[in-house]
XYZ file of C-alpha atoms in Angstrom:
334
model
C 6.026 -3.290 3.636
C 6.724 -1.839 7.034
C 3.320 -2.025 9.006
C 1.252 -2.923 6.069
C 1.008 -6.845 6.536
C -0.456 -6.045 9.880
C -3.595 -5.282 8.416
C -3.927 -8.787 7.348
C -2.478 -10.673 10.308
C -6.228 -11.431 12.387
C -7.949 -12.641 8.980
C -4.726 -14.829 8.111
C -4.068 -16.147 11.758
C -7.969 -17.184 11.519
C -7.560 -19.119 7.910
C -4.236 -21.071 9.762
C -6.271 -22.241 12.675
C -9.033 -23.303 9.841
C -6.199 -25.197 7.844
C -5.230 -27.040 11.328
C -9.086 -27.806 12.575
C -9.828 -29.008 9.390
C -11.460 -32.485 9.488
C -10.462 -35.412 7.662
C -13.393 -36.132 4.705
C -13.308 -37.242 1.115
C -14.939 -34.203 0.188
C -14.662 -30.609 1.748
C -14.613 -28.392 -1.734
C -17.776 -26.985 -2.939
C -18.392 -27.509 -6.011
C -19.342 -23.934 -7.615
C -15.729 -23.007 -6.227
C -13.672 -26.272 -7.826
C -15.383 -25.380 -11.446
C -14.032 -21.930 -10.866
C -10.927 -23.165 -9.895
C -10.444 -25.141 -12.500
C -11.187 -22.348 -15.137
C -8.640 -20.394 -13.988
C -6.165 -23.079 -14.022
C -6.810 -23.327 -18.149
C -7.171 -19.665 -18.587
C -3.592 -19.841 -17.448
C -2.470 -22.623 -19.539
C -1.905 -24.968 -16.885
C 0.859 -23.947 -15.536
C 3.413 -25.850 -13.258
C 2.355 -23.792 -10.509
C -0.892 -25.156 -10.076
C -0.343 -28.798 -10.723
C -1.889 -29.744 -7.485
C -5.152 -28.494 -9.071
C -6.248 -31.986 -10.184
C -10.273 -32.364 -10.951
C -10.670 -35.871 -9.205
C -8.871 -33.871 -5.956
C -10.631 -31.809 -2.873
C -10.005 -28.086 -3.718
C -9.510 -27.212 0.229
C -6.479 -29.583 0.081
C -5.046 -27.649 -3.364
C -2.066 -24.987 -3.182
C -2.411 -21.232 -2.640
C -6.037 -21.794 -1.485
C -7.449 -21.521 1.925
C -11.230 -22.738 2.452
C -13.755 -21.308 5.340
C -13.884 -23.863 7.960
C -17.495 -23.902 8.266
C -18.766 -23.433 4.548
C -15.348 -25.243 2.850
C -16.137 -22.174 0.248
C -12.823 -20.462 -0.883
C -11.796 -17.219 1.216
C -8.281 -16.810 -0.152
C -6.801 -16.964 -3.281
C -2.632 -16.586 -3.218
C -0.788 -17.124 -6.296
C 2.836 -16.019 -5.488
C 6.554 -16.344 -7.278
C 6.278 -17.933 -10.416
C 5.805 -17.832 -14.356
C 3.055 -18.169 -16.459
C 2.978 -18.150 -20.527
C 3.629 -14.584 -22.423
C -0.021 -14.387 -23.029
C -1.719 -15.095 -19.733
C -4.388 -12.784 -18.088
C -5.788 -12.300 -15.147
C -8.805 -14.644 -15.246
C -12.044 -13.718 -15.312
C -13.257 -16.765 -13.774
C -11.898 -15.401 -10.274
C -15.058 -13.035 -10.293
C -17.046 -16.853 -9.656
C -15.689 -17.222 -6.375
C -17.959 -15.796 -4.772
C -16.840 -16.287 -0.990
C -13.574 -14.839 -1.590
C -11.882 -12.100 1.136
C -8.405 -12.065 0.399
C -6.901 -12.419 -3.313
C -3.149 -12.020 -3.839
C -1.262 -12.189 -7.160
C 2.069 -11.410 -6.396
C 5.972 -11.577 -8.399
C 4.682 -13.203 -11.500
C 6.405 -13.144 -14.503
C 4.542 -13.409 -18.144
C 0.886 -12.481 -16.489
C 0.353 -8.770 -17.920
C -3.198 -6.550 -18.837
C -5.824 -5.316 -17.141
C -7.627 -5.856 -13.767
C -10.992 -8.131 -15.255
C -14.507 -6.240 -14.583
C -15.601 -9.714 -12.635
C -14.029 -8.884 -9.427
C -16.711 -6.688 -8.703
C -18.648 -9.758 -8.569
C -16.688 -10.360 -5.279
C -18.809 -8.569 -3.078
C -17.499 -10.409 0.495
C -13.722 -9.486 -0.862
C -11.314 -7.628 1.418
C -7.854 -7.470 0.186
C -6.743 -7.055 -3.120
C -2.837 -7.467 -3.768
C -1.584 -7.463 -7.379
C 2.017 -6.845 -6.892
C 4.821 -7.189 -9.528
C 2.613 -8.923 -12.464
C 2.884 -6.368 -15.511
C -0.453 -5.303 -14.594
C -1.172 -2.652 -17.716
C -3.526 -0.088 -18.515
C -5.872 2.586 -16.303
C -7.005 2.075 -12.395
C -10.634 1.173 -13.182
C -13.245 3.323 -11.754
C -15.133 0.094 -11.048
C -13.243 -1.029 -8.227
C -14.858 1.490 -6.320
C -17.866 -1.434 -6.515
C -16.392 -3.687 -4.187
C -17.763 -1.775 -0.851
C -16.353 -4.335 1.377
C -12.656 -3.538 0.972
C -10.452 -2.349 3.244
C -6.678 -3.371 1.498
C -5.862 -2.165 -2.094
C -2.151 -2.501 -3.137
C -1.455 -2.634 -6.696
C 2.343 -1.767 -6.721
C 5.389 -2.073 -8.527
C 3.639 -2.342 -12.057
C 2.786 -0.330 -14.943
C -0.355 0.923 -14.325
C -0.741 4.355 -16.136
C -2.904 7.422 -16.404
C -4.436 8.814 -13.214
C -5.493 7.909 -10.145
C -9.238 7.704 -9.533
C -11.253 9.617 -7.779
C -14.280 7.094 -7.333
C -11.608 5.259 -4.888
C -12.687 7.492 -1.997
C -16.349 5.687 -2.326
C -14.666 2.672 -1.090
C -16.268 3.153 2.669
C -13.677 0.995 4.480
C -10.713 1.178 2.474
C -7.590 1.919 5.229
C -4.358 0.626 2.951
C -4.001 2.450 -0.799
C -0.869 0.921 -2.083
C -0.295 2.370 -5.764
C 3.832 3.150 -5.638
C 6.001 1.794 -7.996
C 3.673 2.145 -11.847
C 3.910 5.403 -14.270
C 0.587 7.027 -13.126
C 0.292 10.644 -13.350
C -2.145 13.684 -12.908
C -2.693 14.924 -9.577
C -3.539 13.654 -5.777
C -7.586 13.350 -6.069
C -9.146 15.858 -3.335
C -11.745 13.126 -2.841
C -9.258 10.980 -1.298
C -10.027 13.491 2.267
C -13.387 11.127 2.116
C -11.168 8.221 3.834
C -10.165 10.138 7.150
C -11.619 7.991 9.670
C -10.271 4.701 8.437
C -6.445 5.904 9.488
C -5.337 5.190 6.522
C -1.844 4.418 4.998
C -1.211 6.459 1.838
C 1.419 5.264 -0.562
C 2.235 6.530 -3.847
C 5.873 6.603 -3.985
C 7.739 6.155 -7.432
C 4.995 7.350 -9.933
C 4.868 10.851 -11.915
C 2.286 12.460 -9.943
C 2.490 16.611 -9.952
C 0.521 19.177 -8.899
C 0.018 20.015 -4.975
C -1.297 17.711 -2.385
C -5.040 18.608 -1.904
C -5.209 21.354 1.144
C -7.635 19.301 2.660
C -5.502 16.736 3.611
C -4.404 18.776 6.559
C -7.711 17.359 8.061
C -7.611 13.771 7.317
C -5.116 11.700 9.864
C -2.941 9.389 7.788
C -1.844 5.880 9.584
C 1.604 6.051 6.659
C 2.417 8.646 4.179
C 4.706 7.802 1.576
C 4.240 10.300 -1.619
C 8.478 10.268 -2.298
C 9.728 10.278 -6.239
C 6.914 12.070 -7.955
C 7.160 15.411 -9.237
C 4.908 16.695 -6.456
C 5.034 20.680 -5.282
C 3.351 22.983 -2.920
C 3.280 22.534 1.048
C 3.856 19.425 2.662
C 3.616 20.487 5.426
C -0.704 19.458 5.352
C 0.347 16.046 6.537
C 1.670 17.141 10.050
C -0.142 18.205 13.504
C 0.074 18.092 16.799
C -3.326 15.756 16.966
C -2.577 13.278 14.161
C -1.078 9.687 14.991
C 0.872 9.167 11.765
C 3.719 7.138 12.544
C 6.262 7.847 9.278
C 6.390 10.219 6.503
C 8.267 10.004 3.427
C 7.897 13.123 1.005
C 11.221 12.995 -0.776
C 12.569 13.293 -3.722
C 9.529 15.955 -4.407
C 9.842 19.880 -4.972
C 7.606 20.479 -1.320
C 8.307 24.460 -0.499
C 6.947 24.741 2.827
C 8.454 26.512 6.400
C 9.227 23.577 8.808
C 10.208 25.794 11.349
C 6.039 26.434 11.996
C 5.357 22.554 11.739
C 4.030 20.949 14.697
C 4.910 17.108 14.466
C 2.726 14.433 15.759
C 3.949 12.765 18.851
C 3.907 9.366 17.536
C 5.858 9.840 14.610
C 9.246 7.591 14.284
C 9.852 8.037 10.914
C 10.799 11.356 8.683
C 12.456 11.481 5.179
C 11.921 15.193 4.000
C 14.831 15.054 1.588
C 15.787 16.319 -1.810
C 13.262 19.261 -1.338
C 12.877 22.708 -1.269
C 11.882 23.129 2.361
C 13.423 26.214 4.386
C 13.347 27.620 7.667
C 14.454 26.001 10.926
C 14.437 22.864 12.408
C 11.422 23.056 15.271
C 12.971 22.481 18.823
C 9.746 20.187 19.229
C 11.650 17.737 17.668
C 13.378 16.297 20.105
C 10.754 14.859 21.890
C 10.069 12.490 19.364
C 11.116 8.381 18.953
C 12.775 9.086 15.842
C 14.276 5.555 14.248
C 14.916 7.223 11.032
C 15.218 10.704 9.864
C 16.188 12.976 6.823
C 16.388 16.459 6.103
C 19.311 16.660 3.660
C 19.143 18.469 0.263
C 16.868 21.649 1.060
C 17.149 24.821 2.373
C 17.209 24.606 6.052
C 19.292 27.057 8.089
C 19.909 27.337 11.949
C 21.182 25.256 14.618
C 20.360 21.620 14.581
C 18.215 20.893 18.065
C 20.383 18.749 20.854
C 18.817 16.216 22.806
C 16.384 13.178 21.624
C 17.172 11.457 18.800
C 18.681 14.111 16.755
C 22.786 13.508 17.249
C 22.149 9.720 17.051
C 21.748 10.054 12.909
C 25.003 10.866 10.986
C 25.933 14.125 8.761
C 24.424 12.968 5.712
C 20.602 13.171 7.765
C 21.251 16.697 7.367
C 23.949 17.915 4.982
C 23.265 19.421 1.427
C 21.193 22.405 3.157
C 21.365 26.459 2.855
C 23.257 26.987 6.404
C 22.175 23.932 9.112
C 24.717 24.194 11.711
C 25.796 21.770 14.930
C 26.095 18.640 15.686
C 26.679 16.025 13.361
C 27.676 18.985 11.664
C 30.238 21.587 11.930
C 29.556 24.234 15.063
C 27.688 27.021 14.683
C 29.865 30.515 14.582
């Protein structure tokens, strides 16, 4: 996830020094929040997972649930690596928390469909992470509701059609994590409406096509990761000199843009431009940058490879596979 989890470090770090401060009582679970509970436990058939879920039992005290220190009301909801029954959903009943910041449904096997209207109900919520759970069906339009989030990753499921536009109306949103599902169409031009938030961009490993919205080359992207899609057009919208992006990954793409007139950010360390159809030559700028990873193979570059900086530190295969790249790690120019 690179720099992603970082997002969620302060509001987790708080929840642990909740968990330790906590103090000793019969008692701590509200009520509203244990019925809730408790209907999501039997709209997933009771599984193993969630045996600690007992009725007679204080719901602050249960697993994969962190309570508010103050109001015991449930803030986080993290069901992680296990199996549920063929035919289990995502419940409904989570929409009744109403407290709830973070929710996380992650590497579960035999929970499949769609994302339940209720969550819109969760108007305090935050972070949304449904990762690897057969999630099915269309982004809906209505998660644009939830005003207070700022995380949205639903990746590595099978989420189809494309991707909505009414996700730039989410005012705060800085992390848009949808790699990994079968969703095609094009990059929505309303997505410029998040520049501000610095936000990280990651759509890797669906069939998007079409060209990335023009406008992009005014928004400033914290993480760009568009690579595997059948994307076209110039790439080169998410470079400048006064952007802060720290890695971009457009490969595996058919980009068509001249690299030798791109002026890279100086805080980028990480560039994967490969299996393209980018030409030109390899701007001397270059070199001034922290590279830790880099790729320009498969594409159409010609000229001599810039000395100094980074660039001899990465092997041939950064750069083989173009139309006439020359010097070192390659052979010398003639």
């Amino acid at each position: 996830m690179l720099n992603h989890h970082r997002l969620l470090l302060p509001f987790l770090l708080s929840l642990s020094i909740s968990a330790v401060l906590r103090p000793a009582s019969s008692e701590l679970c509200h009520p509203v929040d244990r019925a809730a509970l408790l209907r999501i436990k039997t709209s997933l058939n009771d599984p193993s997972l969630l045996s600690s879920w007992r009725p007679n039992t204080d719901c602050c005290n249960w697993s994969s649930i962190y309570c508010d220190l103050t109001t015991h009301r449930i803030v986080s909801l993290f069901i992680t690596d296990g199996g549920f029954s063929p035919t289990a959903r995502i419940p409904t009943a989570i929409g009744d928390l109403a407290a709830l910041e973070d929710l996380t449904l992650h590497n579960l096997t035999g929970l499949s469909g769609p994302i339940p209207p209720t969550i819109v109900n969760l108007r305090n919520l935050k972070y949304i992470t449904f990762t690897a759970i057969n999630l099915a069906g269309t982004i809906p339009s209505y998660l644009s509701l939830i005003k207070s989030l700022t995380y949205l990753n639903l990746s590595s499921n099978k989420l189809t059609g494309s991707i909505p536009s009414s996700l730039s109306r989410i005012p705060k949103l800085r992390y848009l994590g949808l790699d990994g599902n079968r969703l095609t169409g094009t990059i929505p031009k309303s997505l410029k409406l998040l520049d501000g938030n610095l936000p990280y961009l990651v759509l890797s490993d669906n069939r998007l096509s079409g060209e990335v919205p023009a406008s992009f080359r005014g928004v400033n992207f914290g993480y760009v990761n568009l690579a595997g899609n059948m994307l076209r057009g110039d790439g080169s919208v998410f470079f400048g000199a006064n952007k802060t992006t720290e890695k971009i990954n457009l490969s595996g793409n058919a980009f068509e843009f001249d690299l030798s007139r791109v002026k890279f950010q100086e805080g980028l360390i990480g560039l994967d431009l490969s299996h393209n159809r980018i030409f030109g030559s390899i701007p001397e700028g270059i070199v001034k940058l922290e590279l830790e990873s880099l790729n320009l193979s498969y594409n159409a570059l010609c000229g001599k490879i810039p000395a100094g900086g980074q660039m001899q530190s990465f092997g041939y295969e950064s750069y083989f596979h173009n139309r006439c790249l020359c010097g070192a790690p390659l052979e010398s120019c003639k």
